[in-house]
Amino acid sequence: MVVYAGQGDPRRSIELLWRGSVTENRPGPKPGLSVDAIVDAGIAVADEQGLAFSMRAVGERLGRTAMALYTYVPGKNELVDLMYDRTMAELPTSYPLDDGWRPAVTRWAHDLWECYGRHPWVLQVSQARPVLGPHEFAATEALAAILVSTGLPGRRLRGIVGAINYFVRGAAQTVVEARAAGGATGEADEEWWYARSAVLLEIEPDLARKFPMLHLLESDREPVDPSLPYLENDALENFRNGLGVLLDGIEGAVTQP
Amino acid sequence: MVVYAGQGDPRRSIELLWRGSVTENRPGPKPGLSVDAIVDAGIAVADEQGLAFSMRAVGERLGRTAMALYTYVPGKNELVDLMYDRTMAELPTSYPLDDGWRPAVTRWAHDLWECYGRHPWVLQVSQARPVLGPHEFAATEALAAILVSTGLPGRRLRGIVGAINYFVRGAAQTVVEARAAGGATGEADEEWWYARSAVLLEIEPDLARKFPMLHLLESDREPVDPSLPYLENDALENFRNGLGVLLDGIEGAVTQP
DNA sequence: GTTGATTCTTTATGCCGTAAAGTATTGGCC
DNA sequence: GGCCAATACTTTACGGCATAAAGAATCAAC
């Protein structure tokens, strides 16, 4: 089970995102923590445990109780918003256009894909109602800058920006959740798939006859990098192919009005 | 906060998915419930409350305690798997190819999009490690059948199937989560966006200067159906545009090798 | 009529986020 | 120098969650 998170109080969230915490000289004991430290700890914990991490775990990693965090951060939702935007800060904010828009978009997509791979929990943070943090803006700005160079009108580009984002997110989800599930149960991808499909074939022996088109799709596989687990290979191949098709579509729009 | 769900014990899940519950003549009190009834109740509750629904709520809707469900279903994860596949049963299992593959894929995508709209919680169920239920298979088989008619090799088609699925899912997520967030706080989409961007502009007055490309993207809006809320309009426009681009890409692959 | 499997309820355990209240520490002001 | 009020942090507690464990009621087969 996983719960998705994000979207705390807008004003408080946005102030923390864009302004950071304001710490003048005030009475009372010196703060032993900081929003930054808490966000870092949160990311570290979430990288290991996913979005279902507990405030207690974050506190523990900082040598405090869970409640100590509430001095700095209004609640778990707001913390996740901050973690999300901090993660987006890992992405480059501009891409060279020397070889045209296509390699640039490809690199943008790969960078985002890899960022998702490093921080799987990000994929569980709600996307509509975007967090609206500065670094997410910056990342999207980078993609927009590339695409604007195609000369296509904003009307067309909005759909394209969405499509690219959805695609990268979806493709990343496939790998990342598979990896997570394998890790949770201690199984490697291959074993998980084997166990699952073995049971399936035992219960429904003639899948191939019932779903002939799917069976057809599964044929015609390419040789594969043996150093990567099966699913990772599959996902990477599909990522490249799918992205290629998407970019072909954009190219069509660019070359002919 | 939302937790994602799915992926219980493979054997038990798959047996329930493909075989249903086997109920011979046995001693003991007559069962007052059934897996089917529980799955239906689960879907009804999840439609209202999302994946964070409680077993108590499902039991209550059936006039039982939460624990009564565990007689029929191993746990919440497995129940979600069953709910997921039941939902996929709402989709058509084949599409006419009279006008070629393009309108057929478009209709497939729209049907899936609408299904997501009816059952938003489905978008939170893990996609990797697919549930592997018969109806999900059937839905994908329908898409595969359409795409095979393009004559493209399986190698290409796998990426395309992925891309289409990711795109529909991502686009649907945007609307659906926006709707859900508005519903949770009692705000309409417009108000939510207004409140959020008002705060943002107050704190960061020259967004347009900091992110010029994004600002450029936001210009050039089309006239819009005033009966739909703002976000729904936006999402629908982006869905159509993005899908168009994607299909253009496929068309390119079809017409020239 | 008894046995044993089965349905369903009750109770209890151990998580979770976080509200409320208490304690200790500090700067500013008289 | 001494007090006040704000702050950092802990302790305790609450209500909610999934679900384990144990018990009560029900029924077919012998």
Coordinates of C-alpha atoms in Angstrom, one line a residue, chain A:
Chain A
M1 CA 0.0 0.0 0.0
V2 CA 1.1 3.5 -0.7
V3 CA -0.5 6.8 0.0
Y4 CA 0.1 9.9 -2.1
A5 CA 1.1 13.1 -0.4
G6 CA 1.6 16.7 -0.9
Q7 CA -0.6 19.8 -0.9
G8 CA -0.6 21.3 2.5
D9 CA -1.7 24.8 3.4
P10 CA -0.9 26.9 0.2
R11 CA 0.4 30.1 1.8
R12 CA 2.6 28.3 4.3
S13 CA 3.9 25.9 1.7
I14 CA 4.6 28.5 -0.9
E15 CA 6.3 30.8 1.6
L16 CA 8.6 28.0 2.7
L17 CA 9.3 27.0 -0.9
W18 CA 10.1 30.5 -2.2
R19 CA 11.4 32.3 0.8
G20 CA 12.9 29.7 3.0
S21 CA 12.6 30.1 6.8
V22 CA 13.2 33.5 8.1
T23 CA 15.3 33.4 11.3
E24 CA 16.1 36.7 12.8
N25 CA 17.5 37.1 16.3
R26 CA 14.8 35.9 18.6
P27 CA 14.5 34.9 22.2
G28 CA 14.4 31.3 23.2
P29 CA 16.9 28.5 22.8
K30 CA 19.0 28.3 19.6
P31 CA 17.4 26.1 17.0
G32 CA 19.3 22.9 16.7
L33 CA 17.7 22.0 13.4
S34 CA 16.7 23.8 10.2
V35 CA 14.2 23.3 7.5
D36 CA 17.0 22.4 5.1
A37 CA 18.3 19.7 7.4
I38 CA 14.9 18.3 7.9
V39 CA 14.2 18.2 4.1
D40 CA 17.5 16.5 3.5
A41 CA 16.8 13.9 6.2
G42 CA 13.3 13.5 4.8
I43 CA 14.7 12.8 1.3
A44 CA 17.2 10.3 2.7
V45 CA 14.5 8.4 4.6
A46 CA 12.1 8.5 1.6
D47 CA 14.8 7.2 -0.7
E48 CA 14.9 4.1 1.5
Q49 CA 11.3 3.7 2.5
G50 CA 9.2 5.5 0.0
L51 CA 6.5 8.1 0.7
A52 CA 5.1 6.0 3.5
F53 CA 8.1 7.1 5.6
S54 CA 7.1 8.3 9.1
M55 CA 7.8 11.6 10.8
R56 CA 9.2 9.6 13.6
A57 CA 11.8 8.1 11.3
V58 CA 12.9 11.5 10.1
G59 CA 13.1 12.8 13.6
E60 CA 15.2 9.8 14.7
R61 CA 17.7 10.4 11.9
L62 CA 18.2 13.9 13.3
G63 CA 18.4 12.8 16.9
R64 CA 15.0 14.3 17.7
T65 CA 11.5 13.2 18.3
A66 CA 8.9 13.4 15.6
M67 CA 7.3 16.4 17.2
A68 CA 10.4 18.5 17.1
L69 CA 9.9 18.7 13.3
Y70 CA 6.7 20.5 13.7
T71 CA 8.6 23.5 15.0
Y72 CA 10.0 24.0 11.5
V73 CA 7.5 22.4 9.2
P74 CA 3.7 22.6 9.4
G75 CA 3.1 18.9 8.7
K76 CA 4.1 15.9 6.7
N77 CA 2.3 17.2 3.5
E78 CA 4.3 20.4 3.5
L79 CA 7.5 18.5 4.2
V80 CA 6.8 16.4 1.2
D81 CA 6.3 19.5 -1.0
L82 CA 9.6 20.8 0.1
M83 CA 11.3 17.5 -0.5
Y84 CA 9.8 17.4 -3.9
D85 CA 11.1 20.7 -4.9
R86 CA 14.5 20.1 -3.5
T87 CA 14.7 17.0 -5.6
M88 CA 13.9 19.0 -8.7
A89 CA 16.9 21.1 -7.9
E90 CA 19.0 18.2 -9.1
L91 CA 18.0 18.8 -12.7
P92 CA 19.9 21.1 -15.1
T93 CA 18.3 24.4 -15.8
S94 CA 19.3 24.8 -19.4
Y95 CA 20.4 22.6 -22.3
P96 CA 22.5 23.5 -25.3
L97 CA 20.7 23.8 -28.6
D98 CA 23.8 23.3 -30.7
D99 CA 22.5 20.1 -32.4
G100 CA 18.9 21.3 -32.5
W101 CA 15.9 20.7 -30.2
R102 CA 15.7 16.9 -30.5
P103 CA 18.9 15.8 -28.7
A104 CA 18.2 18.5 -26.1
V105 CA 14.7 17.2 -25.3
T106 CA 16.1 13.7 -25.3
R107 CA 18.7 14.7 -22.7
W108 CA 16.1 16.5 -20.7
A109 CA 13.9 13.4 -20.6
H110 CA 16.8 11.2 -19.7
D111 CA 17.8 13.5 -16.8
L112 CA 14.3 13.5 -15.4
W113 CA 14.1 9.8 -15.8
E114 CA 17.3 9.3 -13.9
C115 CA 16.2 11.7 -11.2
Y116 CA 13.0 9.6 -10.8
G117 CA 15.2 6.6 -10.5
R118 CA 17.2 8.1 -7.7
H119 CA 14.1 9.2 -5.8
P120 CA 11.3 6.8 -6.5
W121 CA 8.9 8.4 -4.0
V122 CA 8.7 11.5 -6.2
L123 CA 6.6 9.5 -8.6
Q124 CA 4.0 9.2 -5.9
V125 CA 3.6 12.9 -5.2
S126 CA 0.5 14.4 -6.8
Q127 CA 1.2 16.0 -10.2
A128 CA -1.9 18.0 -10.8
R129 CA -2.0 20.8 -8.3
P130 CA 1.7 21.0 -8.9
V131 CA 3.8 21.9 -5.9
L132 CA 4.7 25.2 -7.7
G133 CA 8.2 25.3 -6.2
P134 CA 11.0 27.3 -7.8
H135 CA 13.0 24.3 -8.9
E136 CA 10.1 22.6 -10.5
F137 CA 9.4 25.8 -12.4
A138 CA 13.1 25.9 -13.4
A139 CA 13.0 22.4 -14.8
T140 CA 9.9 23.0 -16.8
E141 CA 11.3 26.3 -18.0
A142 CA 14.3 24.4 -19.3
L143 CA 12.1 22.1 -21.4
A144 CA 10.0 25.1 -22.5
A145 CA 13.1 26.9 -23.6
I146 CA 14.1 23.9 -25.8
L147 CA 10.6 23.6 -27.3
V148 CA 10.1 27.2 -28.0
S149 CA 13.0 27.0 -30.3
T150 CA 10.9 24.8 -32.6
G151 CA 8.8 27.8 -33.5
L152 CA 5.6 26.0 -32.7
P153 CA 2.8 28.1 -31.1
G154 CA 2.1 27.9 -27.3
R155 CA -1.2 26.2 -28.0
R156 CA 0.6 23.2 -29.5
L157 CA 3.5 23.3 -27.0
R158 CA 1.4 23.0 -23.9
G159 CA 0.1 19.6 -25.0
I160 CA 3.6 18.5 -26.0
V161 CA 5.1 19.5 -22.6
G162 CA 2.4 17.5 -21.0
A163 CA 3.0 14.5 -23.2
I164 CA 6.7 14.4 -22.6
N165 CA 6.2 14.8 -18.8
Y166 CA 3.6 12.1 -18.7
F167 CA 5.7 9.8 -20.8
V168 CA 8.8 10.1 -18.7
R169 CA 6.9 9.8 -15.5
G170 CA 5.0 6.7 -16.7
A171 CA 8.0 5.0 -18.1
A172 CA 10.0 5.7 -14.9
Q173 CA 7.1 4.4 -12.8
T174 CA 7.3 1.1 -14.5
V175 CA 10.9 0.5 -13.6
V176 CA 10.9 2.1 -10.3
E177 CA 7.9 0.4 -8.8
A178 CA 9.1 -2.9 -10.1
R179 CA 12.4 -2.3 -8.4
A180 CA 10.6 -1.3 -5.2
A181 CA 8.3 -4.2 -5.1
G182 CA 11.3 -6.6 -5.7
G183 CA 13.2 -4.9 -2.9
A184 CA 10.3 -5.0 -0.5
T185 CA 9.8 -8.8 -0.9
G186 CA 13.6 -9.4 -1.3
E187 CA 13.1 -10.8 -4.8
A188 CA 14.9 -9.7 -7.9
D189 CA 12.9 -8.6 -10.8
E190 CA 13.4 -11.7 -12.7
E191 CA 12.2 -13.9 -9.8
W192 CA 9.2 -11.8 -9.2
W193 CA 8.2 -12.0 -12.8
Y194 CA 9.0 -15.7 -13.0
A195 CA 6.9 -16.5 -9.9
R196 CA 4.1 -14.4 -11.0
S197 CA 3.9 -15.6 -14.6
A198 CA 4.5 -19.2 -13.5
V199 CA 1.4 -19.1 -11.4
L200 CA -0.5 -17.3 -14.1
L201 CA 0.4 -20.0 -16.7
E202 CA -0.5 -22.7 -14.3
I203 CA -3.9 -21.3 -13.7
E204 CA -4.6 -20.1 -17.3
P205 CA -2.5 -22.4 -19.5
D206 CA -3.5 -20.9 -22.9
L207 CA -2.9 -17.3 -22.4
A208 CA -1.3 -17.1 -25.8
R209 CA -4.5 -18.3 -27.5
K210 CA -6.8 -16.0 -25.5
F211 CA -4.7 -12.9 -26.1
P212 CA -3.0 -13.5 -29.5
M213 CA -2.2 -9.9 -30.2
L214 CA -0.3 -9.5 -26.9
H215 CA 1.5 -12.6 -27.6
L216 CA 2.5 -11.2 -31.0
L217 CA 3.8 -8.1 -29.3
E218 CA 6.0 -10.0 -27.0
S219 CA 7.9 -11.7 -29.9
D220 CA 10.6 -9.9 -31.8
R221 CA 12.8 -9.0 -28.9
E222 CA 16.1 -7.3 -29.3
P223 CA 19.4 -8.5 -27.8
V224 CA 19.8 -7.1 -24.4
D225 CA 22.5 -5.8 -22.0
P226 CA 23.1 -8.8 -19.6
S227 CA 24.4 -6.6 -16.8
L228 CA 21.0 -5.1 -16.3
P229 CA 18.1 -6.9 -14.8
Y230 CA 15.4 -8.1 -17.2
L231 CA 12.8 -5.5 -16.4
E232 CA 15.2 -2.6 -16.5
N233 CA 16.3 -3.7 -19.9
D234 CA 12.8 -3.9 -21.1
A235 CA 11.8 -0.5 -19.6
L236 CA 14.9 1.2 -21.1
E237 CA 14.2 -0.2 -24.6
N238 CA 10.6 0.9 -24.3
F239 CA 11.6 4.3 -23.0
R240 CA 13.9 4.9 -25.9
N241 CA 11.4 3.6 -28.5
G242 CA 8.4 5.4 -27.0
L243 CA 10.3 8.7 -26.7
G244 CA 11.5 8.4 -30.2
V245 CA 7.9 8.0 -31.5
L246 CA 6.8 11.0 -29.4
L247 CA 9.7 13.1 -30.8
D248 CA 8.8 11.9 -34.3
G249 CA 5.4 13.4 -33.7
I250 CA 6.8 16.7 -32.7
E251 CA 9.1 16.7 -35.7
G252 CA 6.2 16.2 -38.0
A253 CA 4.5 19.2 -36.5
V254 CA 7.7 21.3 -36.9
T255 CA 8.5 20.4 -40.5
Q256 CA 5.0 20.8 -41.9
P257 CA 2.7 23.3 -40.4

